[in-house]
Amino acid sequence: MSPRTSLLLLLGTALAAGCGAAPSTSGVPLALDVMIDRAVLDELGAFQVVVLPDGQSRRCGELQRTCLNQHVKPDEALVLEDSNGKEARALRFPAGLDRDGAQELAVDIPVGRDYVVIIEALSRTNPPRFLGSSCNYLETVSSTRNDPLIAAPISLVAVECDPTFAP
């Protein structure tokens, strides 16, 4: 298995979807801050994280229109690992926002270059519904320290699709 590094995801809510801040150069582990529209907060059940190679060749606008699984084959996604050692091409994390609207998630991703990080907001229903997504270009993941990645806001769309990503 290739060397991996931790990607710390910080998820936050706001009254309306806002703009992500510019990337910082502080040299801390990768961090991600996502804005969620308060209107869907009661429906929010989980976040699904997927990382794709060849990031610059991908169009975020297209990837965000519907469930990611409608745009890419499962084997295109990188294998990720959560803090409990679970490996998958799409990791799901239950929504557990604190009172300030933040949530921290840890994801190990392979060291490399030119990735796109997709975070899908999923409903509580079974099967889950797609509530929207955030698409973020990630130039480099190093085996040492990484600059934080501040995520684009989650784009809310009215699309009926099951975001379940095959293993």
PDB file of N, CA and C in Angstrom, residues 58-134:
ATOM      1  N   ARG A  58     -11.060  17.135 -14.393  1.00  0.00           N
ATOM      2  CA  ARG A  58     -12.469  16.942 -14.032  1.00  0.00           C
ATOM      3  C   ARG A  58     -13.163  18.292 -13.866  1.00  0.00           C
ATOM      4  N   ARG A  59     -14.436  18.322 -14.188  1.00  0.00           N
ATOM      5  CA  ARG A  59     -15.230  19.549 -14.098  1.00  0.00           C
ATOM      6  C   ARG A  59     -16.132  19.486 -12.877  1.00  0.00           C
ATOM      7  N   CYS A  60     -15.805  20.295 -11.886  1.00  0.00           N
ATOM      8  CA  CYS A  60     -16.576  20.279 -10.645  1.00  0.00           C
ATOM      9  C   CYS A  60     -18.058  20.549 -10.883  1.00  0.00           C
ATOM     10  N   GLY A  61     -18.374  21.485 -11.756  1.00  0.00           N
ATOM     11  CA  GLY A  61     -19.776  21.803 -12.017  1.00  0.00           C
ATOM     12  C   GLY A  61     -20.571  20.589 -12.451  1.00  0.00           C
ATOM     13  N   GLU A  62     -19.992  19.768 -13.292  1.00  0.00           N
ATOM     14  CA  GLU A  62     -20.654  18.551 -13.752  1.00  0.00           C
ATOM     15  C   GLU A  62     -20.763  17.521 -12.632  1.00  0.00           C
ATOM     16  N   LEU A  63     -19.700  17.381 -11.844  1.00  0.00           N
ATOM     17  CA  LEU A  63     -19.690  16.381 -10.770  1.00  0.00           C
ATOM     18  C   LEU A  63     -20.697  16.701  -9.673  1.00  0.00           C
ATOM     19  N   GLN A  64     -21.087  17.961  -9.540  1.00  0.00           N
ATOM     20  CA  GLN A  64     -21.988  18.380  -8.470  1.00  0.00           C
ATOM     21  C   GLN A  64     -23.460  18.373  -8.850  1.00  0.00           C
ATOM     22  N   ARG A  65     -23.788  18.159 -10.084  1.00  0.00           N
ATOM     23  CA  ARG A  65     -25.190  18.232 -10.525  1.00  0.00           C
ATOM     24  C   ARG A  65     -26.057  17.113  -9.966  1.00  0.00           C
ATOM     25  N   THR A  66     -25.497  15.925  -9.829  1.00  0.00           N
ATOM     26  CA  THR A  66     -26.222  14.769  -9.299  1.00  0.00           C
ATOM     27  C   THR A  66     -25.243  13.932  -8.486  1.00  0.00           C
ATOM     28  N   CYS A  67     -25.691  12.788  -8.056  1.00  0.00           N
ATOM     29  CA  CYS A  67     -24.836  11.881  -7.300  1.00  0.00           C
ATOM     30  C   CYS A  67     -23.550  11.580  -8.072  1.00  0.00           C
ATOM     31  N   LEU A  68     -22.441  11.584  -7.366  1.00  0.00           N
ATOM     32  CA  LEU A  68     -21.146  11.332  -7.985  1.00  0.00           C
ATOM     33  C   LEU A  68     -21.109   9.982  -8.697  1.00  0.00           C
ATOM     34  N   ASN A  69     -21.813   8.984  -8.135  1.00  0.00           N
ATOM     35  CA  ASN A  69     -21.781   7.646  -8.740  1.00  0.00           C
ATOM     36  C   ASN A  69     -22.395   7.618 -10.133  1.00  0.00           C
ATOM     37  N   GLN A  70     -23.056   8.686 -10.541  1.00  0.00           N
ATOM     38  CA  GLN A  70     -23.599   8.774 -11.898  1.00  0.00           C
ATOM     39  C   GLN A  70     -22.570   9.335 -12.886  1.00  0.00           C
ATOM     40  N   HIS A  71     -21.428   9.798 -12.369  1.00  0.00           N
ATOM     41  CA  HIS A  71     -20.404  10.413 -13.213  1.00  0.00           C
ATOM     42  C   HIS A  71     -19.115   9.617 -13.304  1.00  0.00           C
ATOM     43  N   VAL A  72     -18.838   8.807 -12.293  1.00  0.00           N
ATOM     44  CA  VAL A  72     -17.572   8.073 -12.261  1.00  0.00           C
ATOM     45  C   VAL A  72     -17.812   6.610 -11.934  1.00  0.00           C
ATOM     46  N   LYS A  73     -16.904   5.779 -12.400  1.00  0.00           N
ATOM     47  CA  LYS A  73     -16.949   4.357 -12.054  1.00  0.00           C
ATOM     48  C   LYS A  73     -16.338   4.192 -10.668  1.00  0.00           C
ATOM     49  N   PRO A  74     -16.835   3.241  -9.882  1.00  0.00           N
ATOM     50  CA  PRO A  74     -16.311   3.065  -8.522  1.00  0.00           C
ATOM     51  C   PRO A  74     -14.801   2.889  -8.457  1.00  0.00           C
ATOM     52  N   ASP A  75     -14.220   2.193  -9.443  1.00  0.00           N
ATOM     53  CA  ASP A  75     -12.777   1.949  -9.373  1.00  0.00           C
ATOM     54  C   ASP A  75     -11.936   3.176  -9.745  1.00  0.00           C
ATOM     55  N   GLU A  76     -12.579   4.276 -10.165  1.00  0.00           N
ATOM     56  CA  GLU A  76     -11.852   5.518 -10.428  1.00  0.00           C
ATOM     57  C   GLU A  76     -11.455   6.215  -9.123  1.00  0.00           C
ATOM     58  N   ALA A  77     -12.214   6.002  -8.077  1.00  0.00           N
ATOM     59  CA  ALA A  77     -11.964   6.675  -6.800  1.00  0.00           C
ATOM     60  C   ALA A  77     -10.794   6.030  -6.072  1.00  0.00           C
ATOM     61  N   LEU A  78     -10.061   6.837  -5.339  1.00  0.00           N
ATOM     62  CA  LEU A  78      -8.947   6.335  -4.536  1.00  0.00           C
ATOM     63  C   LEU A  78      -9.479   5.607  -3.305  1.00  0.00           C
ATOM     64  N   VAL A  79      -8.735   4.645  -2.837  1.00  0.00           N
ATOM     65  CA  VAL A  79      -9.092   3.958  -1.595  1.00  0.00           C
ATOM     66  C   VAL A  79      -8.684   4.864  -0.437  1.00  0.00           C
ATOM     67  N   LEU A  80      -9.644   5.163   0.424  1.00  0.00           N
ATOM     68  CA  LEU A  80      -9.440   6.023   1.590  1.00  0.00           C
ATOM     69  C   LEU A  80      -9.518   5.180   2.842  1.00  0.00           C
ATOM     70  N   GLU A  81      -9.055   5.733   3.948  1.00  0.00           N
ATOM     71  CA  GLU A  81      -9.133   5.035   5.228  1.00  0.00           C
ATOM     72  C   GLU A  81      -9.591   6.020   6.302  1.00  0.00           C
ATOM     73  N   ASP A  82     -10.546   5.581   7.140  1.00  0.00           N
ATOM     74  CA  ASP A  82     -10.991   6.456   8.218  1.00  0.00           C
ATOM     75  C   ASP A  82     -10.146   6.218   9.466  1.00  0.00           C
ATOM     76  N   SER A  83     -10.431   6.944  10.525  1.00  0.00           N
ATOM     77  CA  SER A  83      -9.631   6.863  11.750  1.00  0.00           C
ATOM     78  C   SER A  83      -9.751   5.513  12.452  1.00  0.00           C
ATOM     79  N   ASN A  84     -10.755   4.709  12.095  1.00  0.00           N
ATOM     80  CA  ASN A  84     -10.922   3.375  12.681  1.00  0.00           C
ATOM     81  C   ASN A  84     -10.287   2.281  11.828  1.00  0.00           C
ATOM     82  N   GLY A  85      -9.622   2.661  10.735  1.00  0.00           N
ATOM     83  CA  GLY A  85      -8.966   1.691   9.875  1.00  0.00           C
ATOM     84  C   GLY A  85      -9.847   1.133   8.771  1.00  0.00           C
ATOM     85  N   LYS A  86     -11.087   1.602   8.666  1.00  0.00           N
ATOM     86  CA  LYS A  86     -11.979   1.133   7.601  1.00  0.00           C
ATOM     87  C   LYS A  86     -11.523   1.737   6.283  1.00  0.00           C
ATOM     88  N   GLU A  87     -11.374   0.882   5.265  1.00  0.00           N
ATOM     89  CA  GLU A  87     -10.978   1.333   3.942  1.00  0.00           C
ATOM     90  C   GLU A  87     -12.141   1.208   2.970  1.00  0.00           C
ATOM     91  N   ALA A  88     -12.288   2.225   2.132  1.00  0.00           N
ATOM     92  CA  ALA A  88     -13.335   2.215   1.103  1.00  0.00           C
ATOM     93  C   ALA A  88     -13.033   3.318   0.099  1.00  0.00           C
ATOM     94  N   ARG A  89     -13.662   3.219  -1.048  1.00  0.00           N
ATOM     95  CA  ARG A  89     -13.517   4.260  -2.066  1.00  0.00           C
ATOM     96  C   ARG A  89     -14.419   5.451  -1.766  1.00  0.00           C
ATOM     97  N   ALA A  90     -15.425   5.252  -0.933  1.00  0.00           N
ATOM     98  CA  ALA A  90     -16.307   6.329  -0.470  1.00  0.00           C
ATOM     99  C   ALA A  90     -16.525   6.112   1.023  1.00  0.00           C
ATOM    100  N   LEU A  91     -16.084   7.057   1.815  1.00  0.00           N
ATOM    101  CA  LEU A  91     -16.257   6.948   3.264  1.00  0.00           C
ATOM    102  C   LEU A  91     -17.449   7.786   3.700  1.00  0.00           C
ATOM    103  N   ARG A  92     -18.282   7.222   4.548  1.00  0.00           N
ATOM    104  CA  ARG A  92     -19.439   7.939   5.095  1.00  0.00           C
ATOM    105  C   ARG A  92     -19.210   8.231   6.559  1.00  0.00           C
ATOM    106  N   PHE A  93     -19.606   9.428   6.945  1.00  0.00           N
ATOM    107  CA  PHE A  93     -19.500   9.875   8.317  1.00  0.00           C
ATOM    108  C   PHE A  93     -20.849  10.419   8.755  1.00  0.00           C
ATOM    109  N   PRO A  94     -21.412   9.906   9.850  1.00  0.00           N
ATOM    110  CA  PRO A  94     -22.688  10.439  10.329  1.00  0.00           C
ATOM    111  C   PRO A  94     -22.548  11.932  10.619  1.00  0.00           C
ATOM    112  N   ALA A  95     -23.563  12.692  10.253  1.00  0.00           N
ATOM    113  CA  ALA A  95     -23.558  14.116  10.565  1.00  0.00           C
ATOM    114  C   ALA A  95     -23.688  14.247  12.076  1.00  0.00           C
ATOM    115  N   GLY A  96     -22.775  14.936  12.665  1.00  0.00           N
ATOM    116  CA  GLY A  96     -22.770  15.147  14.105  1.00  0.00           C
ATOM    117  C   GLY A  96     -22.227  16.523  14.409  1.00  0.00           C
ATOM    118  N   LEU A  97     -22.870  17.527  13.847  1.00  0.00           N
ATOM    119  CA  LEU A  97     -22.396  18.889  13.995  1.00  0.00           C
ATOM    120  C   LEU A  97     -22.520  19.342  15.451  1.00  0.00           C
ATOM    121  N   ASP A  98     -21.502  20.028  15.955  1.00  0.00           N
ATOM    122  CA  ASP A  98     -21.569  20.551  17.309  1.00  0.00           C
ATOM    123  C   ASP A  98     -22.442  21.809  17.333  1.00  0.00           C
ATOM    124  N   ARG A  99     -22.594  22.400  18.498  1.00  0.00           N
ATOM    125  CA  ARG A  99     -23.507  23.542  18.607  1.00  0.00           C
ATOM    126  C   ARG A  99     -23.043  24.749  17.802  1.00  0.00           C
ATOM    127  N   ASP A 100     -21.761  24.772  17.452  1.00  0.00           N
ATOM    128  CA  ASP A 100     -21.247  25.838  16.601  1.00  0.00           C
ATOM    129  C   ASP A 100     -21.379  25.492  15.126  1.00  0.00           C
ATOM    130  N   GLY A 101     -21.930  24.317  14.828  1.00  0.00           N
ATOM    131  CA  GLY A 101     -22.121  23.897  13.453  1.00  0.00           C
ATOM    132  C   GLY A 101     -20.877  23.325  12.807  1.00  0.00           C
ATOM    133  N   ALA A 102     -19.950  22.817  13.613  1.00  0.00           N
ATOM    134  CA  ALA A 102     -18.715  22.251  13.075  1.00  0.00           C
ATOM    135  C   ALA A 102     -18.649  20.762  13.354  1.00  0.00           C
ATOM    136  N   GLN A 103     -17.885  20.076  12.552  1.00  0.00           N
ATOM    137  CA  GLN A 103     -17.660  18.645  12.725  1.00  0.00           C
ATOM    138  C   GLN A 103     -16.290  18.315  12.175  1.00  0.00           C
ATOM    139  N   GLU A 104     -15.531  17.528  12.920  1.00  0.00           N
ATOM    140  CA  GLU A 104     -14.218  17.102  12.453  1.00  0.00           C
ATOM    141  C   GLU A 104     -14.263  15.645  12.019  1.00  0.00           C
ATOM    142  N   LEU A 105     -13.636  15.370  10.884  1.00  0.00           N
ATOM    143  CA  LEU A 105     -13.533  14.016  10.355  1.00  0.00           C
ATOM    144  C   LEU A 105     -12.086  13.785   9.965  1.00  0.00           C
ATOM    145  N   ALA A 106     -11.597  12.580  10.129  1.00  0.00           N
ATOM    146  CA  ALA A 106     -10.233  12.251   9.720  1.00  0.00           C
ATOM    147  C   ALA A 106     -10.272  11.215   8.610  1.00  0.00           C
ATOM    148  N   VAL A 107      -9.558  11.502   7.542  1.00  0.00           N
ATOM    149  CA  VAL A 107      -9.494  10.611   6.390  1.00  0.00           C
ATOM    150  C   VAL A 107      -8.045  10.504   5.952  1.00  0.00           C
ATOM    151  N   ASP A 108      -7.553   9.286   5.791  1.00  0.00           N
ATOM    152  CA  ASP A 108      -6.216   9.074   5.238  1.00  0.00           C
ATOM    153  C   ASP A 108      -6.352   8.883   3.739  1.00  0.00           C
ATOM    154  N   ILE A 109      -5.568   9.673   2.989  1.00  0.00           N
ATOM    155  CA  ILE A 109      -5.579   9.544   1.532  1.00  0.00           C
ATOM    156  C   ILE A 109      -4.151   9.315   1.053  1.00  0.00           C
ATOM    157  N   PRO A 110      -3.989   8.674  -0.081  1.00  0.00           N
ATOM    158  CA  PRO A 110      -2.642   8.410  -0.593  1.00  0.00           C
ATOM    159  C   PRO A 110      -1.885   9.702  -0.887  1.00  0.00           C
ATOM    160  N   VAL A 111      -0.597   9.679  -0.635  1.00  0.00           N
ATOM    161  CA  VAL A 111       0.271  10.779  -1.006  1.00  0.00           C
ATOM    162  C   VAL A 111       0.258  10.872  -2.523  1.00  0.00           C
ATOM    163  N   GLY A 112       0.135  12.070  -3.056  1.00  0.00           N
ATOM    164  CA  GLY A 112       0.109  12.225  -4.502  1.00  0.00           C
ATOM    165  C   GLY A 112      -0.234  13.642  -4.911  1.00  0.00           C
ATOM    166  N   ARG A 113      -0.518  13.794  -6.189  1.00  0.00           N
ATOM    167  CA  ARG A 113      -0.806  15.100  -6.785  1.00  0.00           C
ATOM    168  C   ARG A 113      -2.084  15.056  -7.617  1.00  0.00           C
ATOM    169  N   ASP A 114      -2.668  16.242  -7.778  1.00  0.00           N
ATOM    170  CA  ASP A 114      -3.774  16.461  -8.706  1.00  0.00           C
ATOM    171  C   ASP A 114      -5.004  15.621  -8.378  1.00  0.00           C
ATOM    172  N   TYR A 115      -5.603  15.907  -7.240  1.00  0.00           N
ATOM    173  CA  TYR A 115      -6.818  15.223  -6.803  1.00  0.00           C
ATOM    174  C   TYR A 115      -8.003  16.176  -6.829  1.00  0.00           C
ATOM    175  N   VAL A 116      -9.192  15.606  -6.803  1.00  0.00           N
ATOM    176  CA  VAL A 116     -10.408  16.359  -6.549  1.00  0.00           C
ATOM    177  C   VAL A 116     -11.118  15.645  -5.405  1.00  0.00           C
ATOM    178  N   VAL A 117     -11.527  16.420  -4.393  1.00  0.00           N
ATOM    179  CA  VAL A 117     -12.201  15.895  -3.204  1.00  0.00           C
ATOM    180  C   VAL A 117     -13.675  16.270  -3.316  1.00  0.00           C
ATOM    181  N   ILE A 118     -14.532  15.245  -3.310  1.00  0.00           N
ATOM    182  CA  ILE A 118     -15.980  15.459  -3.391  1.00  0.00           C
ATOM    183  C   ILE A 118     -16.575  15.096  -2.036  1.00  0.00           C
ATOM    184  N   ILE A 119     -17.379  16.003  -1.489  1.00  0.00           N
ATOM    185  CA  ILE A 119     -18.097  15.741  -0.241  1.00  0.00           C
ATOM    186  C   ILE A 119     -19.578  15.855  -0.553  1.00  0.00           C
ATOM    187  N   GLU A 120     -20.273  14.745  -0.424  1.00  0.00           N
ATOM    188  CA  GLU A 120     -21.710  14.745  -0.678  1.00  0.00           C
ATOM    189  C   GLU A 120     -22.464  14.773   0.645  1.00  0.00           C
ATOM    190  N   ALA A 121     -23.468  15.634   0.724  1.00  0.00           N
ATOM    191  CA  ALA A 121     -24.375  15.669   1.864  1.00  0.00           C
ATOM    192  C   ALA A 121     -25.504  14.699   1.567  1.00  0.00           C
ATOM    193  N   LEU A 122     -25.754  13.780   2.520  1.00  0.00           N
ATOM    194  CA  LEU A 122     -26.752  12.737   2.324  1.00  0.00           C
ATOM    195  C   LEU A 122     -27.879  12.883   3.337  1.00  0.00           C
ATOM    196  N   SER A 123     -29.076  12.517   2.906  1.00  0.00           N
ATOM    197  CA  SER A 123     -30.242  12.590   3.792  1.00  0.00           C
ATOM    198  C   SER A 123     -30.236  11.437   4.792  1.00  0.00           C
ATOM    199  N   ARG A 124     -31.127  11.526   5.770  1.00  0.00           N
ATOM    200  CA  ARG A 124     -31.286  10.482   6.791  1.00  0.00           C
ATOM    201  C   ARG A 124     -32.094   9.288   6.275  1.00  0.00           C
ATOM    202  N   THR A 125     -32.758   9.444   5.153  1.00  0.00           N
ATOM    203  CA  THR A 125     -33.658   8.403   4.645  1.00  0.00           C
ATOM    204  C   THR A 125     -32.899   7.159   4.204  1.00  0.00           C
ATOM    205  N   ASN A 126     -33.638   6.064   4.025  1.00  0.00           N
ATOM    206  CA  ASN A 126     -33.051   4.824   3.541  1.00  0.00           C
ATOM    207  C   ASN A 126     -33.826   4.369   2.310  1.00  0.00           C
ATOM    208  N   PRO A 127     -33.252   4.341   1.124  1.00  0.00           N
ATOM    209  CA  PRO A 127     -31.880   4.728   0.849  1.00  0.00           C
ATOM    210  C   PRO A 127     -31.707   6.241   0.998  1.00  0.00           C
ATOM    211  N   PRO A 128     -30.464   6.679   1.221  1.00  0.00           N
ATOM    212  CA  PRO A 128     -30.234   8.116   1.386  1.00  0.00           C
ATOM    213  C   PRO A 128     -30.496   8.857   0.086  1.00  0.00           C
ATOM    214  N   ARG A 129     -30.857  10.133   0.229  1.00  0.00           N
ATOM    215  CA  ARG A 129     -31.037  11.020  -0.921  1.00  0.00           C
ATOM    216  C   ARG A 129     -29.857  11.975  -0.981  1.00  0.00           C
ATOM    217  N   PHE A 130     -29.538  12.393  -2.152  1.00  0.00           N
ATOM    218  CA  PHE A 130     -28.479  13.365  -2.415  1.00  0.00           C
ATOM    219  C   PHE A 130     -29.002  14.763  -2.102  1.00  0.00           C
ATOM    220  N   LEU A 131     -28.341  15.475  -1.185  1.00  0.00           N
ATOM    221  CA  LEU A 131     -28.762  16.831  -0.831  1.00  0.00           C
ATOM    222  C   LEU A 131     -27.899  17.899  -1.493  1.00  0.00           C
ATOM    223  N   GLY A 132     -26.733  17.519  -1.925  1.00  0.00           N
ATOM    224  CA  GLY A 132     -25.827  18.472  -2.559  1.00  0.00           C
ATOM    225  C   GLY A 132     -24.398  18.033  -2.345  1.00  0.00           C
ATOM    226  N   SER A 133     -23.462  18.755  -2.973  1.00  0.00           N
ATOM    227  CA  SER A 133     -22.072  18.363  -2.819  1.00  0.00           C
ATOM    228  C   SER A 133     -21.130  19.541  -2.930  1.00  0.00           C
ATOM    229  N   SER A 134     -19.919  19.286  -2.494  1.00  0.00           N
ATOM    230  CA  SER A 134     -18.826  20.246  -2.570  1.00  0.00           C
ATOM    231  C   SER A 134     -17.714  19.583  -3.375  1.00  0.00           C
TER     232      SER A 134
END
